[in-house]
Each structure stands twice: as structure tokens, then as C-alpha cells.
GROMACS .gro file of C-alpha atoms in nm:
model
  391
    1MET     CA    1   0.624  -6.321  -4.572
    2LYS     CA    2   0.707  -6.648  -4.388
    3LYS     CA    3   1.041  -6.494  -4.283
    4PHE     CA    4   0.861  -6.189  -4.130
    5ILE     CA    5   0.615  -6.406  -3.935
    6SER     CA    6   0.904  -6.613  -3.799
    7ILE     CA    7   1.092  -6.306  -3.677
    8PHE     CA    8   0.773  -6.169  -3.513
    9CYS     CA    9   0.715  -6.494  -3.324
   10VAL     CA   10   1.074  -6.490  -3.193
   11LEU     CA   11   1.028  -6.130  -3.066
   12VAL     CA   12   0.705  -6.220  -2.891
   13SER     CA   13   0.875  -6.515  -2.725
   14ILE     CA   14   1.165  -6.298  -2.603
   15LEU     CA   15   0.937  -6.023  -2.468
   16SER     CA   16   0.716  -6.272  -2.287
   17CYS     CA   17   1.021  -6.391  -2.095
   18THR     CA   18   1.145  -6.042  -2.010
   19LYS     CA   19   1.096  -5.930  -1.648
   20GLN     CA   20   0.875  -5.618  -1.643
   21ASP     CA   21   0.959  -5.438  -1.315
   22TYR     CA   22   0.719  -5.156  -1.384
   23TYR     CA   23   0.426  -5.393  -1.335
   24GLU     CA   24   0.548  -5.528  -1.003
   25ILE     CA   25   0.388  -5.405  -0.679
   26PRO     CA   26   0.615  -5.382  -0.371
   27LYS     CA   27   0.518  -5.642  -0.109
   28ASP     CA   28   0.606  -5.708   0.253
   29ALA     CA   29   0.741  -6.035   0.398
   30ASP     CA   30   0.391  -6.179   0.408
   31GLY     CA   31   0.326  -6.099   0.045
   32ASN     CA   32   0.092  -5.805   0.116
   33ALA     CA   33   0.111  -5.504  -0.112
   34ILE     CA   34   0.296  -5.208   0.041
   35LEU     CA   35   0.094  -4.892  -0.016
   36THR     CA   36   0.307  -4.579   0.011
   37GLY     CA   37   0.159  -4.246   0.116
   38VAL     CA   38   0.202  -3.889   0.000
   39SER     CA   39   0.419  -3.658   0.206
   40SER     CA   40   0.262  -3.350   0.367
   41THR     CA   41   0.368  -3.049   0.570
   42THR     CA   42   0.233  -2.832   0.845
   43THR     CA   43   0.370  -2.501   0.966
   44THR     CA   44   0.324  -2.255   1.248
   45GLY     CA   45   0.353  -1.982   0.987
   46ILE     CA   46   0.513  -1.649   1.061
   47SER     CA   47   0.373  -1.301   1.113
   48THR     CA   48   0.529  -0.958   1.129
   49LEU     CA   49   0.553  -0.996   1.509
   50ASP     CA   50   0.726  -1.337   1.504
   51GLY     CA   51   1.098  -1.409   1.508
   52SER     CA   52   1.096  -1.760   1.362
   53LEU     CA   53   0.904  -2.019   1.167
   54SER     CA   54   0.882  -2.398   1.198
   55VAL     CA   55   0.776  -2.657   0.943
   56THR     CA   56   0.700  -3.023   1.013
   57ALA     CA   57   0.706  -3.274   0.728
   58THR     CA   58   0.520  -3.604   0.750
   59LEU     CA   59   0.719  -3.853   0.541
   60PRO     CA   60   0.528  -4.182   0.501
   61ASN     CA   61   0.790  -4.334   0.269
   62ALA     CA   62   1.085  -4.266   0.501
   63LYS     CA   63   1.211  -4.470   0.795
   64SER     CA   64   1.281  -4.364   1.151
   65GLY     CA   65   1.637  -4.236   1.167
   66ASP     CA   66   1.655  -4.123   0.805
   67VAL     CA   67   1.832  -3.790   0.763
   68MET     CA   68   1.656  -3.525   0.555
   69ASN     CA   69   1.846  -3.244   0.388
   70ILE     CA   70   1.661  -2.914   0.420
   71GLU     CA   71   1.707  -2.574   0.259
   72LEU     CA   72   1.515  -2.259   0.179
   73LEU     CA   73   1.431  -2.126  -0.165
   74GLN     CA   74   1.341  -1.765  -0.234
   75LEU     CA   75   1.285  -1.545  -0.537
   76GLN     CA   76   1.625  -1.413  -0.645
   77ILE     CA   77   1.808  -1.275  -0.945
   78PRO     CA   78   2.022  -1.563  -1.079
   79SER     CA   79   2.398  -1.528  -1.030
   80THR     CA   80   2.431  -1.576  -1.405
   81GLY     CA   81   2.255  -1.243  -1.455
   82GLY     CA   82   1.921  -1.125  -1.587
   83THR     CA   83   1.637  -0.918  -1.446
   84THR     CA   84   1.373  -1.183  -1.372
   85LYS     CA   85   1.369  -1.333  -1.024
   86GLN     CA   86   1.364  -1.710  -0.992
   87LEU     CA   87   1.295  -1.943  -0.700
   88LEU     CA   88   1.651  -2.042  -0.605
   89PRO     CA   89   1.828  -2.195  -0.301
   90MET     CA   90   1.932  -1.944  -0.035
   91THR     CA   91   2.295  -1.949   0.068
   92GLY     CA   92   2.354  -2.056   0.427
   93THR     CA   93   2.010  -2.217   0.480
   94GLN     CA   94   2.114  -2.581   0.439
   95LYS     CA   95   2.027  -2.789   0.747
   96THR     CA   96   1.944  -3.150   0.835
   97ALA     CA   97   1.673  -3.312   1.044
   98THR     CA   98   1.624  -3.673   1.151
   99VAL     CA   99   1.299  -3.855   1.086
  100GLY     CA  100   1.138  -3.968   1.411
  101ALA     CA  101   0.944  -4.280   1.498
  102ASP     CA  102   0.628  -4.094   1.394
  103LEU     CA  103   0.780  -4.046   1.048
  104LYS     CA  104   0.797  -3.671   1.101
  105ALA     CA  105   1.084  -3.424   1.075
  106THR     CA  106   1.072  -3.065   1.199
  107ILE     CA  107   1.292  -2.768   1.112
  108THR     CA  108   1.305  -2.412   1.245
  109TYR     CA  109   1.447  -2.099   1.082
  110THR     CA  110   1.478  -1.753   1.228
  111ARG     CA  111   1.322  -1.466   1.042
  112ASP     CA  112   1.669  -1.331   0.969
  113GLU     CA  113   1.782  -1.666   0.826
  114ALA     CA  114   1.476  -1.670   0.601
  115LYS     CA  115   1.529  -1.304   0.505
  116LEU     CA  116   1.160  -1.227   0.559
  117VAL     CA  117   1.135  -0.850   0.586
  118GLU     CA  118   0.803  -0.721   0.454
  119THR     CA  119   0.450  -0.856   0.439
  120GLY     CA  120   0.421  -1.069   0.127
  121ASP     CA  121   0.779  -1.202   0.140
  122TYR     CA  122   0.790  -1.582   0.139
  123VAL     CA  123   1.022  -1.881   0.137
  124THR     CA  124   0.979  -2.237   0.014
  125VAL     CA  125   1.110  -2.501   0.256
  126ILE     CA  126   1.243  -2.815   0.087
  127PHE     CA  127   1.288  -3.152   0.260
  128SER     CA  128   1.476  -3.410   0.054
  129GLY     CA  129   1.623  -3.749   0.136
  130ALA     CA  130   1.695  -4.091  -0.009
  131THR     CA  131   1.341  -4.211   0.059
  132ASP     CA  132   1.106  -3.913   0.053
  133TYR     CA  133   1.054  -3.547  -0.035
  134ALA     CA  134   0.832  -3.263   0.087
  135LYS     CA  135   0.800  -2.889   0.051
  136ALA     CA  136   0.606  -2.601   0.206
  137ARG     CA  137   0.557  -2.235   0.125
  138VAL     CA  138   0.564  -1.998   0.423
  139ASP     CA  139   0.445  -1.638   0.379
  140LEU     CA  140   0.516  -1.344   0.609
  141VAL     CA  141   0.167  -1.219   0.699
  142PRO     CA  142   0.044  -0.916   0.897
  143ALA     CA  143  -0.006  -0.976   1.267
  144ILE     CA  144  -0.261  -0.692   1.278
  145THR     CA  145  -0.596  -0.711   1.099
  146THR     CA  146  -0.902  -0.488   1.116
  147THR     CA  147  -1.257  -0.484   0.998
  148LYS     CA  148  -1.433  -0.188   0.846
  149PRO     CA  149  -1.625   0.019   1.103
  150LYS     CA  150  -1.902  -0.192   1.256
  151VAL     CA  151  -2.217  -0.144   1.460
  152SER     CA  152  -2.389  -0.447   1.615
  153GLY     CA  153  -2.167  -0.668   1.403
  154ILE     CA  154  -2.273  -0.496   1.080
  155GLU     CA  155  -2.026  -0.303   0.864
  156VAL     CA  156  -2.137   0.055   0.799
  157ASP     CA  157  -2.033   0.356   0.598
  158VAL     CA  158  -1.950   0.619   0.858
  159ALA     CA  159  -2.198   0.907   0.851
  160ARG     CA  160  -2.159   1.263   0.978
  161THR     CA  161  -2.344   1.201   1.301
  162SER     CA  162  -2.242   1.187   1.667
  163GLU     CA  163  -2.303   0.812   1.682
  164VAL     CA  164  -2.004   0.581   1.725
  165ALA     CA  165  -1.900   0.280   1.521
  166TYR     CA  166  -1.598   0.062   1.595
  167PHE     CA  167  -1.304  -0.091   1.411
  168ASN     CA  168  -1.259  -0.448   1.534
  169VAL     CA  169  -0.879  -0.484   1.546
  170ASN     CA  170  -0.697  -0.810   1.619
  171VAL     CA  171  -0.326  -0.859   1.689
  172MET     CA  172  -0.243  -1.226   1.632
  173PRO     CA  173   0.120  -1.340   1.611
  174LYS     CA  174   0.166  -1.704   1.508
  175ALA     CA  175   0.392  -1.808   1.796
  176ALA     CA  176   0.175  -1.711   2.094
  177ALA     CA  177  -0.125  -1.503   2.201
  178TYR     CA  178  -0.056  -1.130   2.204
  179THR     CA  179  -0.046  -0.968   2.547
  180GLY     CA  180   0.078  -0.620   2.455
  181ASN     CA  181  -0.098  -0.297   2.360
  182LEU     CA  182  -0.243  -0.158   2.039
  183VAL     CA  183  -0.159   0.203   1.956
  184ALA     CA  184  -0.429   0.371   1.745
  185LYS     CA  185  -0.391   0.711   1.576
  186ARG     CA  186  -0.576   0.916   1.315
  187LYS     CA  187  -0.529   1.224   1.100
  188ASN     CA  188  -0.797   1.411   0.906
  189GLY     CA  189  -0.613   1.472   0.580
  190THR     CA  190  -0.271   1.394   0.434
  191THR     CA  191  -0.105   1.709   0.571
  192ASP     CA  192  -0.251   1.689   0.922
  193SER     CA  193  -0.059   1.554   1.220
  194TRP     CA  194  -0.130   1.215   1.373
  195VAL     CA  195  -0.327   1.228   1.698
  196ALA     CA  196  -0.405   0.950   1.944
  197ILE     CA  197  -0.755   0.806   1.931
  198THR     CA  198  -0.946   0.819   2.258
  199GLY     CA  199  -0.865   0.504   2.455
  200SER     CA  200  -0.525   0.444   2.292
  201PRO     CA  201  -0.321   0.242   2.375
  202PHE     CA  202  -0.578  -0.039   2.387
  203SER     CA  203  -0.520  -0.359   2.585
  204GLY     CA  204  -0.704  -0.660   2.720
  205THR     CA  205  -0.962  -0.868   2.538
  206GLN     CA  206  -0.953  -0.880   2.161
  207PRO     CA  207  -1.074  -0.764   1.924
  208PHE     CA  208  -0.970  -0.416   2.032
  209MET     CA  209  -1.270  -0.188   1.978
  210VAL     CA  210  -1.140   0.136   1.829
  211PRO     CA  211  -1.408   0.407   1.806
  212ILE     CA  212  -1.489   0.619   1.502
  213SER     CA  213  -1.755   0.890   1.480
  214GLY     CA  214  -1.871   1.130   1.212
  215ASP     CA  215  -1.799   1.406   1.458
  216ASP     CA  216  -1.427   1.323   1.429
  217PHE     CA  217  -1.423   1.470   1.078
  218ALA     CA  218  -1.368   1.844   1.039
  219ALA     CA  219  -1.612   2.042   0.822
  220GLY     CA  220  -1.510   2.012   0.460
  221LYS     CA  221  -1.273   1.721   0.527
  222ASP     CA  222  -1.416   1.387   0.419
  223THR     CA  223  -1.109   1.163   0.452
  224MET     CA  224  -0.958   1.023   0.772
  225PHE     CA  225  -0.642   0.812   0.790
  226TYR     CA  226  -0.607   0.553   1.067
  227SER     CA  227  -0.292   0.379   1.196
  228PHE     CA  228  -0.288   0.068   1.415
  229SER     CA  229   0.049  -0.052   1.551
  230ALA     CA  230   0.176  -0.316   1.793
  231ALA     CA  231   0.513  -0.447   1.913
  232ALA     CA  232   0.649  -0.781   2.032
  233GLY     CA  233   1.014  -0.802   2.136
  234THR     CA  234   1.224  -0.632   1.869
  235TYR     CA  235   0.949  -0.653   1.609
  236THR     CA  236   0.678  -0.397   1.530
  237ASP     CA  237   0.382  -0.408   1.295
  238GLU     CA  238   0.165  -0.128   1.162
  239ILE     CA  239  -0.128  -0.121   0.925
  240GLN     CA  240  -0.314   0.182   0.792
  241THR     CA  241  -0.662   0.226   0.657
  242THR     CA  242  -0.869   0.511   0.520
  243VAL     CA  243  -1.231   0.607   0.586
  244ILE     CA  244  -1.437   0.851   0.381
  245VAL     CA  245  -1.731   0.996   0.570
  246ARG     CA  246  -2.066   1.047   0.399
  247ASP     CA  247  -2.380   1.247   0.466
  248PRO     CA  248  -2.636   1.075   0.693
  249TYR     CA  249  -2.828   0.807   0.504
  250PHE     CA  250  -3.072   0.521   0.549
  251PHE     CA  251  -2.864   0.211   0.601
  252LEU     CA  252  -3.094  -0.055   0.459
  253LYS     CA  253  -3.296  -0.095   0.139
  254LYS     CA  254  -3.556  -0.371   0.108
  255SER     CA  255  -3.855  -0.466  -0.107
  256ALA     CA  256  -4.196  -0.613  -0.034
  257THR     CA  257  -4.537  -0.701  -0.182
  258LEU     CA  258  -4.869  -0.663   0.000
  259THR     CA  259  -5.151  -0.885  -0.130
  260LEU     CA  260  -5.512  -0.812  -0.039
  261GLY     CA  261  -5.691  -1.067   0.179
  262SER     CA  262  -5.388  -1.293   0.222
  263THR     CA  263  -5.140  -1.381   0.493
  264SER     CA  264  -4.908  -1.126   0.329
  265ALA     CA  265  -5.147  -0.830   0.343
  266GLY     CA  266  -4.928  -0.681   0.614
  267LEU     CA  267  -4.558  -0.622   0.667
  268ASP     CA  268  -4.327  -0.571   0.960
  269LEU     CA  269  -4.106  -0.304   0.804
  270LEU     CA  270  -3.840  -0.347   1.072
  271ILE     CA  271  -3.754  -0.704   0.977
  272ASN     CA  272  -3.914  -0.716   0.629
  273ALA     CA  273  -4.146  -1.000   0.734
  274ALA     CA  274  -4.478  -1.063   0.558
  275VAL     CA  275  -4.765  -1.101   0.806
  276ALA     CA  276  -5.145  -1.084   0.808
  277GLU     CA  277  -5.311  -0.740   0.812
  278ASN     CA  278  -5.429  -0.794   1.170
  279ASP     CA  279  -5.094  -0.916   1.300
  280ALA     CA  280  -4.962  -0.721   1.599
  281THR     CA  281  -4.640  -0.640   1.409
  282ALA     CA  282  -4.801  -0.520   1.083
  283ASN     CA  283  -4.688  -0.156   1.086
  284ILE     CA  284  -4.794  -0.123   0.720
  285ALA     CA  285  -5.075  -0.310   0.549
  286VAL     CA  286  -5.357  -0.310   0.294
  287SER     CA  287  -5.720  -0.389   0.379
  288GLY     CA  288  -6.023  -0.358   0.150
  289SER     CA  289  -5.817  -0.157  -0.102
  290LEU     CA  290  -5.453  -0.104  -0.196
  291ILE     CA  291  -5.426   0.212   0.014
  292LEU     CA  292  -5.128   0.174   0.250
  293GLN     CA  293  -5.188   0.226   0.621
  294GLY     CA  294  -5.099   0.075   0.955
  295GLY     CA  295  -5.229  -0.274   1.037
  296SER     CA  296  -5.546  -0.279   1.244
  297ALA     CA  297  -5.408  -0.459   1.552
  298TRP     CA  298  -5.084  -0.265   1.542
  299LEU     CA  299  -5.270   0.070   1.532
  300ALA     CA  300  -5.503  -0.045   1.809
  301ALA     CA  301  -5.200  -0.096   2.033
  302GLY     CA  302  -5.130   0.279   2.017
  303HIS     CA  303  -4.868   0.278   1.741
  304THR     CA  304  -4.875   0.516   1.446
  305ILE     CA  305  -4.748   0.551   1.092
  306GLU     CA  306  -4.768   0.875   0.893
  307PHE     CA  307  -4.686   0.957   0.532
  308VAL     CA  308  -4.574   1.264   0.336
  309PRO     CA  309  -4.562   1.256  -0.048
  310SER     CA  310  -4.212   1.281  -0.197
  311THR     CA  311  -4.023   1.235  -0.524
  312SER     CA  312  -3.814   0.972  -0.700
  313ALA     CA  313  -3.518   1.209  -0.693
  314MET     CA  314  -3.535   1.234  -0.313
  315TYR     CA  315  -3.564   0.857  -0.287
  316ALA     CA  316  -3.254   0.814  -0.505
  317SER     CA  317  -3.055   1.073  -0.306
  318ASN     CA  318  -3.091   0.866   0.014
  319ASN     CA  319  -3.001   1.166   0.228
  320SER     CA  320  -3.175   1.097   0.556
  321THR     CA  321  -3.124   1.452   0.686
  322SER     CA  322  -3.307   1.617   0.396
  323ILE     CA  323  -3.571   1.341   0.382
  324ILE     CA  324  -3.657   1.374   0.751
  325ALA     CA  325  -3.663   1.754   0.716
  326ALA     CA  326  -3.905   1.721   0.423
  327PHE     CA  327  -4.128   1.497   0.634
  328ASN     CA  328  -4.137   1.742   0.920
  329ALA     CA  329  -4.219   2.028   0.682
  330GLY     CA  330  -4.481   1.833   0.485
  331THR     CA  331  -4.851   1.761   0.519
  332LYS     CA  332  -4.888   1.433   0.704
  333THR     CA  333  -5.153   1.168   0.639
  334THR     CA  334  -5.223   0.828   0.787
  335THR     CA  335  -5.264   0.662   0.447
  336ALA     CA  336  -5.069   0.650   0.120
  337ASP     CA  337  -5.230   0.598  -0.222
  338PRO     CA  338  -4.986   0.398  -0.440
  339ILE     CA  339  -5.103   0.556  -0.769
  340VAL     CA  340  -5.101   0.922  -0.664
  341GLY     CA  341  -4.815   1.150  -0.764
  342GLU     CA  342  -4.480   0.974  -0.816
  343GLY     CA  343  -4.574   0.690  -0.583
  344VAL     CA  344  -4.303   0.792  -0.337
  345TYR     CA  345  -4.374   0.858   0.031
  346ILE     CA  346  -4.166   0.948   0.335
  347TYR     CA  347  -4.295   0.769   0.642
  348LYS     CA  348  -4.255   0.792   1.018
  349ILE     CA  349  -4.325   0.495   1.243
  350VAL     CA  350  -4.378   0.537   1.617
  351ASN     CA  351  -4.343   0.184   1.748
  352GLY     CA  352  -4.332   0.265   2.120
  353PRO     CA  353  -4.278   0.538   2.379
  354ALA     CA  354  -3.897   0.564   2.362
  355VAL     CA  355  -3.704   0.790   2.126
  356SER     CA  356  -3.538   0.476   1.987
  357ASP     CA  357  -3.884   0.347   1.888
  358VAL     CA  358  -3.918   0.617   1.620
  359TYR     CA  359  -3.820   0.512   1.267
  360TYR     CA  360  -3.814   0.726   0.956
  361GLY     CA  361  -3.786   0.596   0.602
  362ILE     CA  362  -3.890   0.647   0.242
  363LEU     CA  363  -4.069   0.408   0.008
  364LYS     CA  364  -4.121   0.393  -0.368
  365MET     CA  365  -4.396   0.197  -0.544
  366THR     CA  366  -4.262  -0.047  -0.805
  367SER     CA  367  -4.581  -0.211  -0.929
  368VAL     CA  368  -4.957  -0.214  -0.868
  369LEU     CA  369  -5.192  -0.495  -0.972
  370PRO     CA  370  -5.535  -0.336  -0.934
  371GLY     CA  371  -5.750  -0.506  -0.674
  372VAL     CA  372  -5.479  -0.761  -0.601
  373SER     CA  373  -5.140  -0.634  -0.478
  374VAL     CA  374  -4.894  -0.349  -0.448
  375SER     CA  375  -4.513  -0.380  -0.449
  376PHE     CA  376  -4.260  -0.127  -0.327
  377GLU     CA  377  -3.901  -0.066  -0.228
  378TYR     CA  378  -3.824   0.105   0.099
  379ARG     CA  379  -3.532   0.252   0.290
  380ILE     CA  380  -3.512   0.244   0.667
  381GLY     CA  381  -3.268   0.289   0.956
  382ASP     CA  382  -3.112   0.632   0.995
  383LYS     CA  383  -2.941   0.562   1.329
  384TYR     CA  384  -2.669   0.311   1.418
  385ALA     CA  385  -2.886   0.210   1.714
  386HIS     CA  386  -3.150   0.084   1.469
  387LEU     CA  387  -2.914  -0.180   1.334
  388SER     CA  388  -2.962  -0.400   1.640
  389VAL     CA  389  -3.338  -0.408   1.566
  390ILE     CA  390  -3.380  -0.374   1.192
  391LYS     CA  391  -3.296  -0.685   0.992
   0.00000   0.00000   0.00000
């Protein structure tokens, strides 16, 4: 036992005298700790309309004048064989760059050097030197992007009406602002021929506003294919999208509760805002009972709301053409009893003298608390023009 203790003490003595470099902190000439940073990269990126890419590495652990070795890696089948691609160095992409006084080094590769052909292709750029290391992934991205059809900034499902919505198309290369044209085409079915869209080619301020109307669709053909293409130098880009037209419908569905004798006894159906029954914007309200009608001040200003009883099935169908036809063919009243029939009513609001001040919709009662409140869902907005007003 004494022999073991003696050996242990000798080992402790030896270890205590051993220099432990891994605990030492690098210091400058004044004895201050040197804190090294983490390298980073920035890149211009590359799009389908660009001919080159550049990457800048910030190398906080390098010194001005250091030479960095740079190469590209890409998914490839190994030369040793196999079927699974691996991220491997690309032949002929080895370059060097010198670190500047700002501790940055920049490299540029052409698209051909990087073998970037299709959207989704990418390379990994590797910077390596005696004092630092950095890497960046650069993807080939589309230069052309588009929204779904929009009206007043709101995306819509295109309906079979004569109203016009617009694709908002941008062409944005990485190297510089695009100054060329956008060619827009469509075809109504897979076997149809491509035809130019009115206004094509588009130029000027972006986004390019490309029109689409329900009238563009032939009877019995619900699907339209769209092509947007642009060119810069020797490069071209094209994207395609598909739109399926639908029968006219009410764009918005909302819910509300009217409470007797409260500041929420009325509702502005256009913006789904609870107001008092006598508020000037209360186009539907309850007063004295849970019978729905126009608000007193709103009616006094010459506005009207009328109701026609309907069904849950018609509410669920959300076909504005058949719903409006049913209203026009029905018996109209100025009030709606929430507990009569199926509790579903088509309504027509006349909010002013202009044609655009007429709003149709359909509402469905969801709950009634006798003597207290009535809750309902409602649909509204059968015209694109309504979307700039209805919220």
C-alpha cells in the first residue's frame, strides 16, 4: 500500500510540472488575450439570367497578403464508381486569392466553370489557407418569379367573369437590374397552341402586370397554362404556371355576434367591424329583439338592406351566380328572423347610388342566445372591385 501511494505522489509531481498548452490563451505583445473570430462569406448569388457568381470570404484569423486556395465542390458520382452522388472537388476549378488589408478575399467563377445549368443546381465554394477556412453554398435560382393572380394586392381564385386580375411578375437577375422585356403567353389546354397575352412583351416598371380574366377561358375548358420568359445576353429563363378557373363565388367569409343593447349591437358587414346599432356604418343590427335589420342611422341615410330566405346547401355551395339569382327571384323583406327556417338568408346591401355600392351576400345563423345575442357566418364580395373596400 505504501509503495502505491509513493508511486501516485511521483506521478502527481511529474504532471504538475508538465506544460499544458491546451490551457494557454494566445496573447499579444502587451499580454492581452487574442480573441479570434469566425470566418464568414457573402455572395452575389447567381440566377438563370446571370453569367457568373462571386463570393467574398471574411477571414478574421488570416493576415493581409495570405494566399487562399479556392475550389468548387459539386455533387458527382465518385471516380471509384457507385450510383450515389457525393460532394466532390470539381476538376479545373482550383484558384487562388490574396487576403486584403480588410481581411477579405473574393473569387469569381463563370457559370460554365461552375457547371450550373438548371434551377436547383448548386456549388460549394471552399476557401482554405494556412491560417483560416471558409465555405459558401451558391444555388442557381430562377430570375423570374410570379405571384398568383391578384386584385388590389389580394390573391384570388380566378372566376368566370369579365373582371381582370393580374399576375405580378418580377425579373430579377443577381448581377444588375433587368432592363429587357417579359414575354407572356397562354394556352387553354395541353393540346392548344400558345398565344401571346394582350400587352406582351411587357417592359418598364416592375412588377410586370400580366392580365388574366375568366373570359379568357373557353366554355368547358377550366385549365389555362401560362408561360413567362425573359432573356439577358446569351441566357434565357422561362417559368410556367397553371390556373384553374372556377364558377363565380363570394370571395370572403367572416363571422360576427350582435349583442342587444351593447356597443356591438350593430355591424359594418363590409369591414366586419362591431359598432353600435345607431352607428352610421351599421348596415346590419339588432334593436329591441334579435330580428336582423339595418341600423337606424344607416337606414335614415337612405341605405337599404333586404333579405330572402335560403338554405344551408346554397350557403355551402358558395356559387354567387345562383345565390344572386335566387335573391332576385325570391320574396324580399327588410328583416330576418334568426330562428325561422334554416336560419340562412341571402342579403342585398345598397350602400350608395353607384353600381359599385351594391353588395350581395349570404349569411347563416350559428347560435342564438334568446334575449341576448345572435351569431352568424356570412359571405360577401362577388366582384373583384369589392376587394378594395371589403376587409
